[in-house]
Short mmCIF file of C-alpha atoms and ligand atoms in Angstrom, two decimals:
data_model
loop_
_atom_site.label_atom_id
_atom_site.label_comp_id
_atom_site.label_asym_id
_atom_site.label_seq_id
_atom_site.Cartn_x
_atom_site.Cartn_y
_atom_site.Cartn_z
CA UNK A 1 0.00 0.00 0.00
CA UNK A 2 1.23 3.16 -0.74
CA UNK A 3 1.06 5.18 2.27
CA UNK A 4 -0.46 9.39 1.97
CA UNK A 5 0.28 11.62 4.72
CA UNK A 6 -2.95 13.57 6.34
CA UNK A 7 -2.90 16.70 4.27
CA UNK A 8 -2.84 14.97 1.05
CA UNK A 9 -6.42 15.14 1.66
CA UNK A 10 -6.90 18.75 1.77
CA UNK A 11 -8.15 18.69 -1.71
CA UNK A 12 -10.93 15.64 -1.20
CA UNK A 13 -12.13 17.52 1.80
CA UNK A 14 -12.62 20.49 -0.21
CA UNK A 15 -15.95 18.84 -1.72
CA UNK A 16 -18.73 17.95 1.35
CA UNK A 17 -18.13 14.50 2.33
CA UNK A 18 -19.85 11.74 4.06
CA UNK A 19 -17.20 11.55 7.27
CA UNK A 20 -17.27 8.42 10.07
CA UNK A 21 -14.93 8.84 12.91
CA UNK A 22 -13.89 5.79 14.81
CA UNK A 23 -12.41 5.26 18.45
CA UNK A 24 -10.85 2.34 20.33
CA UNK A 25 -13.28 -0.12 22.03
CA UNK A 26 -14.07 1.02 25.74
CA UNK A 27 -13.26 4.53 24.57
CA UNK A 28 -11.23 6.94 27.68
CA UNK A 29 -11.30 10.93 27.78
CA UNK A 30 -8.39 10.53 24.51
CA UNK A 31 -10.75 8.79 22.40
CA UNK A 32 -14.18 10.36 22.80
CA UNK A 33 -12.76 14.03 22.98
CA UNK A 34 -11.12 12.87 19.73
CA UNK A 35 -14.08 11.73 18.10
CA UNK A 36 -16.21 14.54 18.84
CA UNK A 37 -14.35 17.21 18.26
CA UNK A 38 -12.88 15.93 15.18
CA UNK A 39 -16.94 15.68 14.57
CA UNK A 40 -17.83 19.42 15.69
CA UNK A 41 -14.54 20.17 12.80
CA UNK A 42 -16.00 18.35 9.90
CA UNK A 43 -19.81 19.47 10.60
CA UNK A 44 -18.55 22.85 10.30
CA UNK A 45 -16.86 22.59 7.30
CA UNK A 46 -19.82 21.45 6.14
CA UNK A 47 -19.36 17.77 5.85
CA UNK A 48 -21.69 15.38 6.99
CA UNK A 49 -19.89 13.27 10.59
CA UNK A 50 -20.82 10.23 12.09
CA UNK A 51 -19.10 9.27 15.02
CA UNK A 52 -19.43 5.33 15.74
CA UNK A 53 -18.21 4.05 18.91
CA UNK A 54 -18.03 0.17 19.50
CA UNK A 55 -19.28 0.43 23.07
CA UNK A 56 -20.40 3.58 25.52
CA UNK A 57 -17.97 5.61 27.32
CA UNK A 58 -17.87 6.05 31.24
CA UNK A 59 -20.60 8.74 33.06
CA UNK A 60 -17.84 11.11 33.91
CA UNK A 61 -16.97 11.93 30.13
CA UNK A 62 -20.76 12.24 29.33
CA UNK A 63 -21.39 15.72 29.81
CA UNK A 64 -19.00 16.42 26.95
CA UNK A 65 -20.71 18.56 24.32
CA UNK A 66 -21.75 16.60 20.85
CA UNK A 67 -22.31 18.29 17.73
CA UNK A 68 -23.67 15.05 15.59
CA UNK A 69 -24.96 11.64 15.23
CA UNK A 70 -23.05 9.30 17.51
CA UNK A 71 -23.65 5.60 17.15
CA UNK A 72 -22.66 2.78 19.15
CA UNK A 73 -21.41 -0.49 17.36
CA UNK A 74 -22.72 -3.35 19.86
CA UNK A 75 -26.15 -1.26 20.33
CA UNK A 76 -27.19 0.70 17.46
CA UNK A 77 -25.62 -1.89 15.07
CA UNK A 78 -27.74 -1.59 12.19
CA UNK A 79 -26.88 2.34 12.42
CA UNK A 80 -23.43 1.84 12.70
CA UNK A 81 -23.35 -0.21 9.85
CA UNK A 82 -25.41 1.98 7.53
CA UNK A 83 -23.55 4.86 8.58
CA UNK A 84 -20.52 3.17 7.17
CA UNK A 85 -21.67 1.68 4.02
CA UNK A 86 -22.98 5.14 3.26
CA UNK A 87 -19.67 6.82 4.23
CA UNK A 88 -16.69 8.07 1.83
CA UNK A 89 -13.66 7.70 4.30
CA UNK A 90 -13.15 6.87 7.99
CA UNK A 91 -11.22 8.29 10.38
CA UNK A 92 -9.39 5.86 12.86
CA UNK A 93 -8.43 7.58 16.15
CA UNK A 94 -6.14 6.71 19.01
CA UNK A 95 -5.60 3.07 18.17
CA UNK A 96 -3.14 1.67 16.10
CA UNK A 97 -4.63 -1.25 14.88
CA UNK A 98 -7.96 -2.65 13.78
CA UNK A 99 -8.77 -5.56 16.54
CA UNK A 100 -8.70 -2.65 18.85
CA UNK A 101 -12.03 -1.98 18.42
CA UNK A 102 -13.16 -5.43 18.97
CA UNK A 103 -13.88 -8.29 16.93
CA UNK A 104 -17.29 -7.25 15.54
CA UNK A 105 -17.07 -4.10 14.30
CA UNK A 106 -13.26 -5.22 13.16
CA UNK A 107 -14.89 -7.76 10.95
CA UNK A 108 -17.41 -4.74 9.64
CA UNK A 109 -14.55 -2.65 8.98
CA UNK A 110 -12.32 -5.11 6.99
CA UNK A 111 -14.61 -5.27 4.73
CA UNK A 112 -15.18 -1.34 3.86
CA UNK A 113 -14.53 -0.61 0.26
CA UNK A 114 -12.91 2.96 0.93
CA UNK A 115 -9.83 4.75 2.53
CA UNK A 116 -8.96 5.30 6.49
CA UNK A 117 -7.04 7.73 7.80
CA UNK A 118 -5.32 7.32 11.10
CA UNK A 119 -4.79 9.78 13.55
CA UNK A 120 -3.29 8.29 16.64
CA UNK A 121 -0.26 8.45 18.65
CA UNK A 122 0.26 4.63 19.50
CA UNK A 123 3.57 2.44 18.82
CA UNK A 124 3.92 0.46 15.64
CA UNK A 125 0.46 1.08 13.73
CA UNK A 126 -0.64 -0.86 11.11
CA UNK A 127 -1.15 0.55 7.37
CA UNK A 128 -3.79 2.61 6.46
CA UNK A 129 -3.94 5.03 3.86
CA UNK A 130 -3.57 7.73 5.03
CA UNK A 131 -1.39 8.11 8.10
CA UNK A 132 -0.83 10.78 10.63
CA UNK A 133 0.97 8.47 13.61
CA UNK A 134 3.24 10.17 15.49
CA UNK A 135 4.51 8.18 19.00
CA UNK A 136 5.90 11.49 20.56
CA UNK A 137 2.50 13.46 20.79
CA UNK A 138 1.18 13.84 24.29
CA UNK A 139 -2.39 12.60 23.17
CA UNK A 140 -4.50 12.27 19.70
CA UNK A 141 -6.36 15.04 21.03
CA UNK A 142 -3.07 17.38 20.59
CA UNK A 143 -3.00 15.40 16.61
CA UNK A 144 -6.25 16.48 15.83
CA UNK A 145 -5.68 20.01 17.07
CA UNK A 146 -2.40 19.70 15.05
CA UNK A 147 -4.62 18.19 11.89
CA UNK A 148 -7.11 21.52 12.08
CA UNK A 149 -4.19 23.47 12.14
CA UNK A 150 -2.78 22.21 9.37
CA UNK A 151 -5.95 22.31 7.25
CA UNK A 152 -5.75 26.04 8.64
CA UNK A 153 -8.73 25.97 10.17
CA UNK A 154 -7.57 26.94 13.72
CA UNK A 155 -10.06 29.98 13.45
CA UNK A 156 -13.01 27.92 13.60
CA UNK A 157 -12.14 26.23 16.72
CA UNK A 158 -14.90 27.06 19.14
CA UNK A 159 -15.66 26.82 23.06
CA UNK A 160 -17.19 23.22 22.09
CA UNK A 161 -14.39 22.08 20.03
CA UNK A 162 -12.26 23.48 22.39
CA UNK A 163 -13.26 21.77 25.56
CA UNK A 164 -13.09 18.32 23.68
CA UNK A 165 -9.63 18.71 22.80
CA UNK A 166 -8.48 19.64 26.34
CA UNK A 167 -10.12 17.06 27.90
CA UNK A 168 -8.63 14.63 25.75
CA UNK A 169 -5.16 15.76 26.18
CA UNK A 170 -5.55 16.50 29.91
CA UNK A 171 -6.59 13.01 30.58
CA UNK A 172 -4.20 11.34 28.63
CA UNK A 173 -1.34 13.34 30.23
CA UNK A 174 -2.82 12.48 33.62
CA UNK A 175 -3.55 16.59 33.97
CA UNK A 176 -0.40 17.37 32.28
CA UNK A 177 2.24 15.47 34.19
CA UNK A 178 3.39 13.07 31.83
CA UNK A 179 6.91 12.97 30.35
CA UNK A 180 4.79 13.42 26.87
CA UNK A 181 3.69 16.73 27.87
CA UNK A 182 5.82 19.59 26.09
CA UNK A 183 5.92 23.33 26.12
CA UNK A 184 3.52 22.86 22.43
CA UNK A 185 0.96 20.93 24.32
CA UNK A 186 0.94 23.79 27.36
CA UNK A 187 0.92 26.54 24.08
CA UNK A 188 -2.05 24.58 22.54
CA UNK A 189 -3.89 24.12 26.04
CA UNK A 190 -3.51 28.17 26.18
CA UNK A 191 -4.91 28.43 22.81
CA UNK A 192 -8.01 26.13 23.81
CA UNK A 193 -8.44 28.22 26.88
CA UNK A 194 -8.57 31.33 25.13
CA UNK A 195 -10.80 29.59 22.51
CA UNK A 196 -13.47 29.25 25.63
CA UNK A 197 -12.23 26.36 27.55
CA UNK A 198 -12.88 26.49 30.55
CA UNK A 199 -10.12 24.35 32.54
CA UNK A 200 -11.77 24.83 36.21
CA UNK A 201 -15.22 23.18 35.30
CA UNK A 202 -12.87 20.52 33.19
CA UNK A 203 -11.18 19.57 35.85
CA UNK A 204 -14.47 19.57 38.07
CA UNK A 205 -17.11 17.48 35.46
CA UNK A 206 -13.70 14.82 35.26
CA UNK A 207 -12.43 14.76 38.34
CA UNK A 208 -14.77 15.43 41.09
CA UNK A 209 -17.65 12.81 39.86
CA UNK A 210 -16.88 10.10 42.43
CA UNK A 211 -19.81 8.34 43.21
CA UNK A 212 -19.08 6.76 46.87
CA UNK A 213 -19.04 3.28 45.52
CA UNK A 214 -16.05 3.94 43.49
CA UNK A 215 -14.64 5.63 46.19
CA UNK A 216 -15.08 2.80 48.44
CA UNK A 217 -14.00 0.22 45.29
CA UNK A 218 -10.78 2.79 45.53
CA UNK A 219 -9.93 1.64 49.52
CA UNK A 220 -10.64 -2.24 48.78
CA UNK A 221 -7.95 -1.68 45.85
CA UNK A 222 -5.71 0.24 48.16
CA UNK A 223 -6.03 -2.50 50.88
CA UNK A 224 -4.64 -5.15 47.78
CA UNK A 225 -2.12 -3.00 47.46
CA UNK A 226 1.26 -4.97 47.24
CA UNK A 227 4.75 -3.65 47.02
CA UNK A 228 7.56 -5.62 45.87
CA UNK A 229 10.42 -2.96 46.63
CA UNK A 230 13.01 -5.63 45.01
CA UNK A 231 11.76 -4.70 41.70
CA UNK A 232 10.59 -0.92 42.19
CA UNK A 233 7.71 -2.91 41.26
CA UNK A 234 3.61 -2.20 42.97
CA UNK A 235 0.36 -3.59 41.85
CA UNK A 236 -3.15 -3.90 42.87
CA UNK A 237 -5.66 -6.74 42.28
CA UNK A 238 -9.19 -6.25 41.72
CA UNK A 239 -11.85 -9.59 41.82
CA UNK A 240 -15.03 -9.50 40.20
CA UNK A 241 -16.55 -10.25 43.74
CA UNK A 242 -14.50 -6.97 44.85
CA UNK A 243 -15.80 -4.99 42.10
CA UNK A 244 -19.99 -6.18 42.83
CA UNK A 245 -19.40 -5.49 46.30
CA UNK A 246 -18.69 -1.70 45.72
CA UNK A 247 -21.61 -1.45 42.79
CA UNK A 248 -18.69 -1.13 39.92
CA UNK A 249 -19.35 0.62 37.31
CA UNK A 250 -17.79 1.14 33.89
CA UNK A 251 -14.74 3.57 34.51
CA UNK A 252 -14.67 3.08 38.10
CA UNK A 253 -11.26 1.77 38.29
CA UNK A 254 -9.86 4.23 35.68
CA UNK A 255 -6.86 5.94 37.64
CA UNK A 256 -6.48 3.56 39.95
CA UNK A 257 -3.51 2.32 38.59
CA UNK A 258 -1.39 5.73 39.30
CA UNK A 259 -1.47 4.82 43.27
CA UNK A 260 0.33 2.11 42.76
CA UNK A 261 2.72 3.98 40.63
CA UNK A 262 2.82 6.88 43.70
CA UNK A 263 4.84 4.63 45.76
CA UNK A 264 8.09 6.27 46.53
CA UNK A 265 10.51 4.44 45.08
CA UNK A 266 8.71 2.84 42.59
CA UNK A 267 9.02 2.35 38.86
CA UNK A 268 6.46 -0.28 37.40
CA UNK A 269 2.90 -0.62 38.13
CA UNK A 270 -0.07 -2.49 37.50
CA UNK A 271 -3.50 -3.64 38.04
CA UNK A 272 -4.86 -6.89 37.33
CA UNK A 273 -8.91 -6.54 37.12
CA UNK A 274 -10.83 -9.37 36.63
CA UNK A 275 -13.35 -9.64 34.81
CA UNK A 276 -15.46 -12.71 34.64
CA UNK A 277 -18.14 -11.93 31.72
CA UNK A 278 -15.31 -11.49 28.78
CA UNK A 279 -13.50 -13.98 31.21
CA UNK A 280 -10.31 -12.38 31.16
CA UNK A 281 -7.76 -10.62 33.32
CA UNK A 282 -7.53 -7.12 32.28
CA UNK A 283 -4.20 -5.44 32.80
CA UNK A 284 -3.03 -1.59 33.00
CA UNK A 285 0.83 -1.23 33.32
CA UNK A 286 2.85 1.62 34.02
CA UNK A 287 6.28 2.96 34.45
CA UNK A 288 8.57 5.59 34.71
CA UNK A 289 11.52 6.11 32.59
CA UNK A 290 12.78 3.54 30.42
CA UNK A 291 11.36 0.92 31.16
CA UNK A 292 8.79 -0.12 28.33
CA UNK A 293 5.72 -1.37 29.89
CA UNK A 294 4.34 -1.41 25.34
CA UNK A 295 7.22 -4.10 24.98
CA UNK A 296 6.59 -5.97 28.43
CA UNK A 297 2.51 -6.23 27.78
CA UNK A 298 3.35 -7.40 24.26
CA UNK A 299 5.59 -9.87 24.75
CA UNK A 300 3.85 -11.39 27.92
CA UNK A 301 0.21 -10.08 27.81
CA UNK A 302 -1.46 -10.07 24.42
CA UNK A 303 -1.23 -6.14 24.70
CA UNK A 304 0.74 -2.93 23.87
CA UNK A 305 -0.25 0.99 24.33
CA UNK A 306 2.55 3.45 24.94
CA UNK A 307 6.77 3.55 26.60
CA UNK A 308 4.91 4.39 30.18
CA UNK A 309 1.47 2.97 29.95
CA UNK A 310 0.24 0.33 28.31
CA UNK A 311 -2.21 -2.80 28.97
CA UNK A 312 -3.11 -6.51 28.47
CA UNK A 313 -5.03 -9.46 28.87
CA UNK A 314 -4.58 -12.90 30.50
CA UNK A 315 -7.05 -15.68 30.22
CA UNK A 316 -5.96 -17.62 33.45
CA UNK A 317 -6.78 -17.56 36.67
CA UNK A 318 -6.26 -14.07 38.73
CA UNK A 319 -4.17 -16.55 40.57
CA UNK A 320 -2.05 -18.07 37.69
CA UNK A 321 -1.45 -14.46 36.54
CA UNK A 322 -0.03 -13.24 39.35
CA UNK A 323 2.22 -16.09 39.45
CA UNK A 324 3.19 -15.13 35.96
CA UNK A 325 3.75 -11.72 36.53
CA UNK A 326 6.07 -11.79 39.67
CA UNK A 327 8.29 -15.06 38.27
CA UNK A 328 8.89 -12.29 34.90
CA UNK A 329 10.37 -9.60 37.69
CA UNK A 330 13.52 -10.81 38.37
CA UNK A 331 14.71 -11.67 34.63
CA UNK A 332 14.07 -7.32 34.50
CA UNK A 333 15.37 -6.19 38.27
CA UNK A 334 18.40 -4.53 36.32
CA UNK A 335 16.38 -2.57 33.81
CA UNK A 336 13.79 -2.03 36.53
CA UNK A 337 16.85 -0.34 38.99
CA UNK A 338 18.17 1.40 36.32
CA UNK A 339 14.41 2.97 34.49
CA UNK A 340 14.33 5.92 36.46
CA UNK A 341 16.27 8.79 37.90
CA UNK A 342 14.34 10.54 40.63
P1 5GP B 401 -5.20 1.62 30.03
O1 5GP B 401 -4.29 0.91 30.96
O2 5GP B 401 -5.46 3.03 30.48
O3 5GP B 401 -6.43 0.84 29.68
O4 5GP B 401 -4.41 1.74 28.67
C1 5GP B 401 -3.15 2.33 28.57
C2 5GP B 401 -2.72 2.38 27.14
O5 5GP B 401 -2.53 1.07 26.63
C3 5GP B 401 -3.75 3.03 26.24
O6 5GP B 401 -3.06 3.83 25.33
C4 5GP B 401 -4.44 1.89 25.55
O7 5GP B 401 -4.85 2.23 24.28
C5 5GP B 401 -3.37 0.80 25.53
N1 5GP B 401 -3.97 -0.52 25.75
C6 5GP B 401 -4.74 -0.90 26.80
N2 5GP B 401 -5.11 -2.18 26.70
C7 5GP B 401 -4.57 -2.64 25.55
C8 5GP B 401 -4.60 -3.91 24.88
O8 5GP B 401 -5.20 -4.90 25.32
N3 5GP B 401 -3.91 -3.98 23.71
C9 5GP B 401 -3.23 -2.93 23.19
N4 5GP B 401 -2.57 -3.09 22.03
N5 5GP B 401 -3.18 -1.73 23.78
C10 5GP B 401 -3.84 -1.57 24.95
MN1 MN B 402 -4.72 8.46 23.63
#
């Protein structure tokens, strides 16, 4: 395939198109302020956007304004699927490759007759079309503020558009505090907050929505805390039992992974979550420095994601897994002494 960069499409956009923008299954703060502003873009340039989701996203990232039609793959299905077939290009965002946005709507979009064009900000994507990947960017939120500007468009950003894009990037930099985060991505935050943003009620709708079970789900997953100083290595376990106990809902758990990572001294985290409908393990990793959690849930976990924060799956026991995970330490106790310098 012979692969187009982004703009090359400056002069097929110039006509109105028939636009579908994708996100990953399970889609975080990255993905749906992605979608949706990418949607609030194309609607006014006068295309017609579809955004299709394969599954909802989490209560506290509901509030966030939408512009357009915005389908979801396992429960508007018939939608989603017309929506494509009657669509001229899709836009893949923050994934990197197709089975990421699970298996049914993967085997819906092999089958689409037309270009993609990925924006996204993952390791080692596959092929589309048109490609706009770039592993250094803070979030695909700052990509598709990056894509606008390039089309030139950075006038039409509005307070909507606006307060997508900073959620996106401020949740995907944990509130800018990620390595990832540069002196651009502050300049393009002050950009969105002069385009209307406004960063106190961001901060507010994302991060003061606790409802008291997750709160409570929070101390049971503190209480499994365990710290295996040997390896700068912390994780936290989290049984399906656990999670009924404490009325889980979807998103709950999101975060939880960073207090394991805010052990002094510590340089690789994770949470094992289990989850006994898809009858998996779920895994979040994370790490500071050099250590590449992408390369660690790859080779060991069916997974991938980023240098510092990445995830998996096992399909044993929550048992067997742990046993796994903590006989893999000590084969990386060098690279995990050396990751990072406080
Ligand atoms: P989280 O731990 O927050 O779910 O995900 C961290 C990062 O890893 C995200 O960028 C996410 O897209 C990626 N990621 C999470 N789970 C998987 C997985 O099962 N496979 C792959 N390839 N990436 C994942
Ligand atoms: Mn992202």
């Amino acid at each position: 395939m012979v692969l187009k960069k982004i703009t090359e499409l400056t002069s097929f956009l110039k006509s109105s198109r028939n636009i579908v923008i994708v996100g990953h299954q399970n889609p975080d703060g990255d993905a749906v302020g992605a979608t949706l502003s990418l949607q609030h873009y194309f609607i006014k340039k006068k295309h017609k956007a579809t955004v299709v989701l394969p599954n909802d996203y989490p209560d506290f990232l509901q509030w966030l304004p939408k512009s357009g039609r915005l389908y979801f793959f396992d429960k508007q299905n018939s939608q989603s699927k017309k929506a494509l077939v009657e669509s001229d290009i899709v836009f893949l965002l923050d994934f990197n490759a197709l089975h990421r946005v699970g298996a049914d709507m993967q085997n819906t979009l092999e089958t689409y007759p037309n270009d993609f064009a990925l924006i996204d900000h993952h390791q080692q994507p596959e092929e589309f079309t048109y490609m706009y990947s770039d592993t250094s960017m803070s979030s695909t939120c700052q990509m598709v503020y990056n894509f606008i500007e390039m089309m030139g468009d950075v006038d039409l950003i509005d307070k909507d558009l606006a307060t997508c894009l900073y959620t996106g990037i401020m949740t995907d930099t944990g509130s800018f505090r990620f390595r990832s985060t540069t002196s651009t991505t502050h300049r393009i935050i002050a950009n969105l907050i002069d385009k209307g943003a406004e960063n106190d009620k961001i901060h507010s709708n994302i991060y003061d929505s606790n409802s008291c079970g997750r709160l409570l789900l929070l101390g049971q997953a503190l209480r499994n805390l365990q710290v295996l100083f040997e390896y700068k290595t912390a994780f936290i376990t989290l049984t399906d039992q656990e999670k009924k106990q404490f009325n889980f809902e979807k998103g709950d758990t999101e975060g939880f992974v960073n207090y394991a990572l805010s052990v002094k001294g510590i340089v690789f985290a994770a949470i094992f979550i289990e989850d006994q409908e898809q009858k998996i393990i779920k895994i979040s990793f994370r790490s500071k420095g050099k250590f590449s959690v992408n390369k660690f849930a790859r080779k060991y976990f069916d997974g991938g994601g980023h240098d510092n924060a990445a995830g998996g799956k096992s399909t044993v026991s929550m048992e067997e897994t742990l046993i796994k995970f903590k006989a893999l330490l000590p084969k990386y106790q060098k690279e995990l002494e050396n990751s990072y310098e406080a």
